[in-house]
Coordinates of C-alpha atoms in Angstrom, one line a residue:
Y1 CA 6.4 0.3 -7.2
T2 CA 3.9 3.1 -7.4
L3 CA 0.7 3.3 -9.5
S4 CA -2.4 5.5 -9.3
L5 CA -5.4 3.9 -7.6
H6 CA -7.2 4.1 -11.0
D7 CA -4.5 1.9 -12.6
A8 CA -3.7 -0.3 -9.5
L9 CA -7.1 -1.9 -9.0
P10 CA -7.3 -3.5 -12.6
I11 CA -3.7 -4.6 -12.5
W12 CA -4.0 -6.2 -9.1
Q13 CA -7.3 -7.8 -10.1
M14 CA -9.0 -6.6 -6.9
P15 CA -6.3 -6.6 -4.2
S16 CA -6.8 -8.3 -0.8
C17 CA -9.1 -6.9 1.9
D18 CA -5.9 -5.8 3.8
A19 CA -4.7 -3.8 0.8
R20 CA -8.0 -2.1 0.3
C21 CA -8.2 -1.2 4.0
Q22 CA -4.7 0.2 4.1
C23 CA -5.5 2.3 1.0
L24 CA -8.7 3.8 2.5
L25 CA -6.9 4.4 5.8
G26 CA -4.1 6.2 4.1
I27 CA -6.4 8.5 2.1
C28 CA -8.4 9.2 5.2
C29 CA -5.4 10.1 7.3
A30 CA -4.2 12.5 4.6
L31 CA -7.5 14.3 4.5
V32 CA -7.7 14.5 8.3
Y33 CA -4.4 16.3 8.2
L34 CA -5.4 18.7 5.5
H35 CA -8.7 19.5 7.1
S36 CA -7.1 20.1 10.5
R37 CA -4.9 22.9 9.2
C38 CA -5.7 26.4 10.2
P39 CA -6.9 27.7 7.8
Q40 CA -8.3 24.5 6.5
V41 CA -7.0 23.0 3.3
V42 CA -9.4 21.3 0.9
H43 CA -8.0 19.1 -1.9
G44 CA -10.9 19.8 -4.3
D45 CA -10.3 17.0 -6.8
L46 CA -10.3 13.6 -5.1
K47 CA -10.4 10.8 -7.6
P48 CA -8.5 7.5 -8.3
S49 CA -6.1 9.0 -10.7
N50 CA -5.0 11.5 -8.0
I51 CA -4.3 8.8 -5.4
M52 CA -0.9 7.2 -5.8
I53 CA -0.6 3.7 -4.4
Q54 CA 2.9 2.5 -3.3
R55 CA 3.2 -1.2 -2.8
L56 CA 6.2 -2.1 -0.6
R57 CA 7.3 -5.7 -0.6
R58 CA 8.4 -6.9 2.8
L59 CA 10.5 -9.8 3.9
P60 CA 9.5 -13.4 3.0
G61 CA 6.6 -14.5 5.0
E62 CA 5.3 -10.9 5.6
V63 CA 2.3 -9.3 3.9
D64 CA 3.1 -6.5 1.5
A65 CA 2.3 -3.0 2.7
V66 CA 0.1 -0.7 0.7
H67 CA 0.4 3.1 1.2
A68 CA -1.8 5.7 -0.4
K69 CA -0.7 9.2 -1.1
L70 CA -2.7 12.3 -2.3
S71 CA -1.3 14.0 -5.4
D72 CA -2.3 16.9 -7.8
F73 CA -3.2 19.8 -5.5
G74 CA -3.8 22.1 -8.5
L75 CA -7.5 22.7 -7.5
A76 CA -6.8 22.7 -3.8
R77 CA -8.1 25.7 -1.7
V78 CA -6.9 27.2 1.5
L79 CA -10.2 28.3 3.1
T80 CA -9.6 32.0 3.6
R81 CA -12.2 34.8 2.9
K82 CA -10.9 35.2 -0.6
A83 CA -10.8 31.5 -1.5
R84 CA -12.0 30.8 -5.0
P85 CA -14.9 28.3 -5.7
L86 CA -14.1 24.7 -5.9
G87 CA -14.1 22.8 -9.2
G88 CA -13.3 19.1 -9.6
T89 CA -13.9 16.2 -11.9
I90 CA -17.6 15.9 -12.8
R91 CA -18.1 12.2 -11.8
W92 CA -16.4 12.7 -8.4
R93 CA -17.7 16.3 -7.7
A94 CA -20.0 17.0 -4.7
P95 CA -23.6 18.0 -5.7
E96 CA -23.3 21.5 -4.2
L97 CA -20.5 22.3 -6.6
F98 CA -23.0 22.2 -9.6
I99 CA -25.1 25.0 -8.1
R100 CA -24.9 28.5 -9.5
P101 CA -24.0 30.9 -8.1
A102 CA -21.1 29.0 -6.7
V103 CA -21.1 28.1 -3.0
R104 CA -18.1 28.9 -0.8
P105 CA -15.5 26.1 -0.7
A106 CA -15.8 23.7 2.2
G107 CA -14.3 20.5 3.4
A108 CA -17.6 18.7 2.9
A109 CA -16.9 18.5 -0.8
D110 CA -13.8 16.3 -0.1
I111 CA -15.9 14.2 2.2
F112 CA -18.4 13.5 -0.6
S113 CA -15.6 12.5 -3.0
F114 CA -14.0 10.3 -0.3
G115 CA -17.3 8.4 -0.1
Y116 CA -17.1 7.8 -3.8
L117 CA -13.5 6.6 -3.4
V118 CA -14.6 4.1 -0.8
F119 CA -17.2 2.8 -3.2
F120 CA -14.6 2.5 -6.0
T121 CA -11.9 0.9 -3.8
V122 CA -14.3 -1.7 -2.4
S123 CA -16.3 -2.5 -5.5
G124 CA -13.8 -1.8 -8.2
K125 CA -16.5 0.0 -10.1
L126 CA -16.7 3.7 -11.1
P127 CA -19.5 5.5 -9.3
L128 CA -22.4 6.3 -11.6
E129 CA -20.7 4.4 -14.4
E130 CA -24.1 3.8 -16.1
L131 CA -24.4 7.6 -16.6
S132 CA -22.6 9.9 -18.9
Q133 CA -21.0 13.1 -17.7
A134 CA -23.7 15.2 -19.4
E135 CA -26.4 13.1 -17.6
I136 CA -24.7 13.6 -14.3
I137 CA -24.6 17.4 -14.8
V138 CA -28.3 17.6 -15.6
L139 CA -29.3 15.5 -12.6
R140 CA -27.1 17.4 -10.2
Q141 CA -28.3 20.7 -11.4
R142 CA -31.9 19.6 -10.7
G143 CA -30.8 18.7 -7.2
E144 CA -31.8 15.0 -7.6
E145 CA -30.2 12.4 -5.4
I146 CA -28.4 9.7 -7.5
P147 CA -28.1 6.4 -5.8
L148 CA -25.0 4.3 -6.2
R149 CA -25.5 0.8 -7.6
W150 CA -23.4 -1.7 -5.7
P151 CA -22.4 -4.8 -7.7
R152 CA -24.1 -7.9 -6.4
D153 CA -20.8 -9.7 -5.9
T154 CA -19.1 -6.9 -3.9
P155 CA -17.4 -8.2 -0.8
L156 CA -18.6 -5.4 1.4
I157 CA -16.0 -4.4 4.0
G158 CA -17.2 -3.7 7.5
Q159 CA -19.5 -0.7 7.5
C160 CA -18.5 0.6 4.1
A161 CA -22.0 0.8 2.7
V162 CA -23.1 2.9 5.7
M163 CA -20.1 5.1 5.4
V164 CA -20.7 5.7 1.7
E165 CA -24.3 6.6 2.4
Q166 CA -23.4 9.0 5.2
T167 CA -20.6 10.8 3.3
T168 CA -22.5 11.2 0.0
V169 CA -25.7 12.7 1.2
V170 CA -26.8 15.7 -0.9
D171 CA -26.9 18.1 2.0
P172 CA -23.2 18.9 2.8
K173 CA -24.2 19.9 6.4
M174 CA -25.4 16.4 7.0
R175 CA -22.0 14.8 6.1
P176 CA -19.6 13.8 8.9
S177 CA -16.3 15.5 9.3
M178 CA -13.1 13.7 8.2
Q179 CA -12.2 13.2 11.8
Q180 CA -15.5 11.4 12.4
V181 CA -14.9 9.3 9.3
Y182 CA -11.5 8.3 10.6
E183 CA -12.8 7.4 14.0
D184 CA -15.4 5.1 12.3
L185 CA -12.9 3.6 9.9
V186 CA -10.4 2.5 12.5
Q187 CA -13.2 0.6 14.2
W188 CA -13.9 -1.7 11.2
P189 CA -12.7 -5.2 12.1
E190 CA -11.1 -5.5 8.7
V191 CA -9.1 -2.3 9.1
R192 CA -7.9 -3.4 12.6
Q193 CA -6.9 -6.8 11.2
S194 CA -5.0 -5.2 8.3
Q195 CA -3.0 -3.1 10.7
R196 CA -2.1 -5.7 13.3
R197 CA 1.1 -6.6 11.4
D198 CA 2.0 -3.0 10.6
Y199 CA 4.4 -2.4 13.5
G200 CA 1.8 -1.0 15.9
F201 CA 0.7 1.6 13.3
L202 CA -3.0 1.4 14.2
H203 CA -2.3 1.7 17.9
D204 CA -0.3 4.9 17.4
M205 CA -2.9 6.3 15.0
T206 CA -5.7 5.7 17.6
D207 CA -3.6 7.6 20.2
A208 CA -3.4 10.5 17.8
T209 CA -7.1 11.2 17.9
P210 CA -8.5 13.9 20.2
E211 CA -9.3 11.2 22.7
G212 CA -5.6 10.4 22.9
G213 CA -4.9 14.1 23.8
N214 CA -2.7 14.8 20.8
D215 CA -3.0 17.2 17.9
S216 CA -2.6 16.8 14.2
Q217 CA 1.1 17.6 14.3
H218 CA 1.5 14.4 16.4
L219 CA -0.5 12.6 13.8
W220 CA 1.8 13.8 11.0
R221 CA 4.9 12.7 13.0
I222 CA 3.4 9.3 13.4
L223 CA 2.8 9.0 9.7
R224 CA 6.4 10.1 8.9
R225 CA 7.8 7.7 11.4
Q226 CA 5.9 4.8 10.0
R227 CA 7.1 5.6 6.4
E228 CA 10.7 5.8 7.6
L229 CA 10.4 2.5 9.4
L230 CA 9.0 0.8 6.3
A231 CA 11.7 2.3 4.1
A232 CA 14.4 1.2 6.4
R233 CA 13.1 -2.4 6.5
A234 CA 12.8 -2.4 2.7
A235 CA 16.4 -1.2 2.4
R236 CA 17.6 -3.8 4.8
R237 CA 15.8 -6.6 2.8
T238 CA 17.5 -5.4 -0.4
S239 CA 20.9 -5.3 1.3
V240 CA 20.4 -8.8 2.7
A241 CA 19.4 -10.2 -0.7
A242 CA 22.4 -8.6 -2.4
T243 CA 25.0 -10.0 0.2
P244 CA 26.8 -13.1 -0.9
H245 CA 26.1 -16.0 1.4
A246 CA 29.2 -18.0 2.0
V247 CA 28.9 -21.7 2.6
G248 CA 28.4 -22.3 6.3
Q249 CA 27.9 -18.6 7.0
D250 CA 24.7 -17.6 8.8
F251 CA 23.0 -14.3 8.7
P252 CA 22.5 -12.3 11.9
N253 CA 19.0 -13.0 13.4
D254 CA 17.8 -9.4 12.8
S255 CA 18.7 -9.6 9.1
V256 CA 16.1 -12.1 8.1
R257 CA 13.1 -11.0 10.1

């Protein structure tokens, strides 16, 4: 089934570490793809309600897969000379987008919002939830840095606190690129662990980085292949479950894996 990230976390009562890692990796890969287009594409409104989470149930004994997909490209911008300024939702908007006159749109705004999504996915708390939207606007327009308050009981994943700090700095020039964020993310022990059972997905994704000598089109092909593989396995599981099992009849070996 599919839910937005905003709805999924409360319903699942804080999903497993594997689920959160798969979610973050999916969002990150989508942004790497958008930012690698020529001209570059910026989503412009990253927030939990615009992230759709698909939870695919696997065969008995296997861990469910979680896939994150970006939606709502109504505020997206193709970064041409005539690109309009970015907007976005106040709580998730990068600090530079509160400045007047408006700055030119850039991928750094997505990177800031991704940092807030990491905070939300790991902690289950809205960023700056102690502030109203009006208070956020005033502080942003003053150029003040607003620290995030991590819940004391947050089970921090890998280097997530460091990543959030790096991606949400006030100066957009100091933020890493999405490719750099991806390269850091796939090195988290928890992310690698979450992907070991995912049919070699992490291995293929690592080969898709510049160090592997491949371009973003290859990255997109890998993502599509993994989706097709998971869909085929889900369809096979449904078919097996619906097939009458006669007394004494055994399923083929590959039908119950």
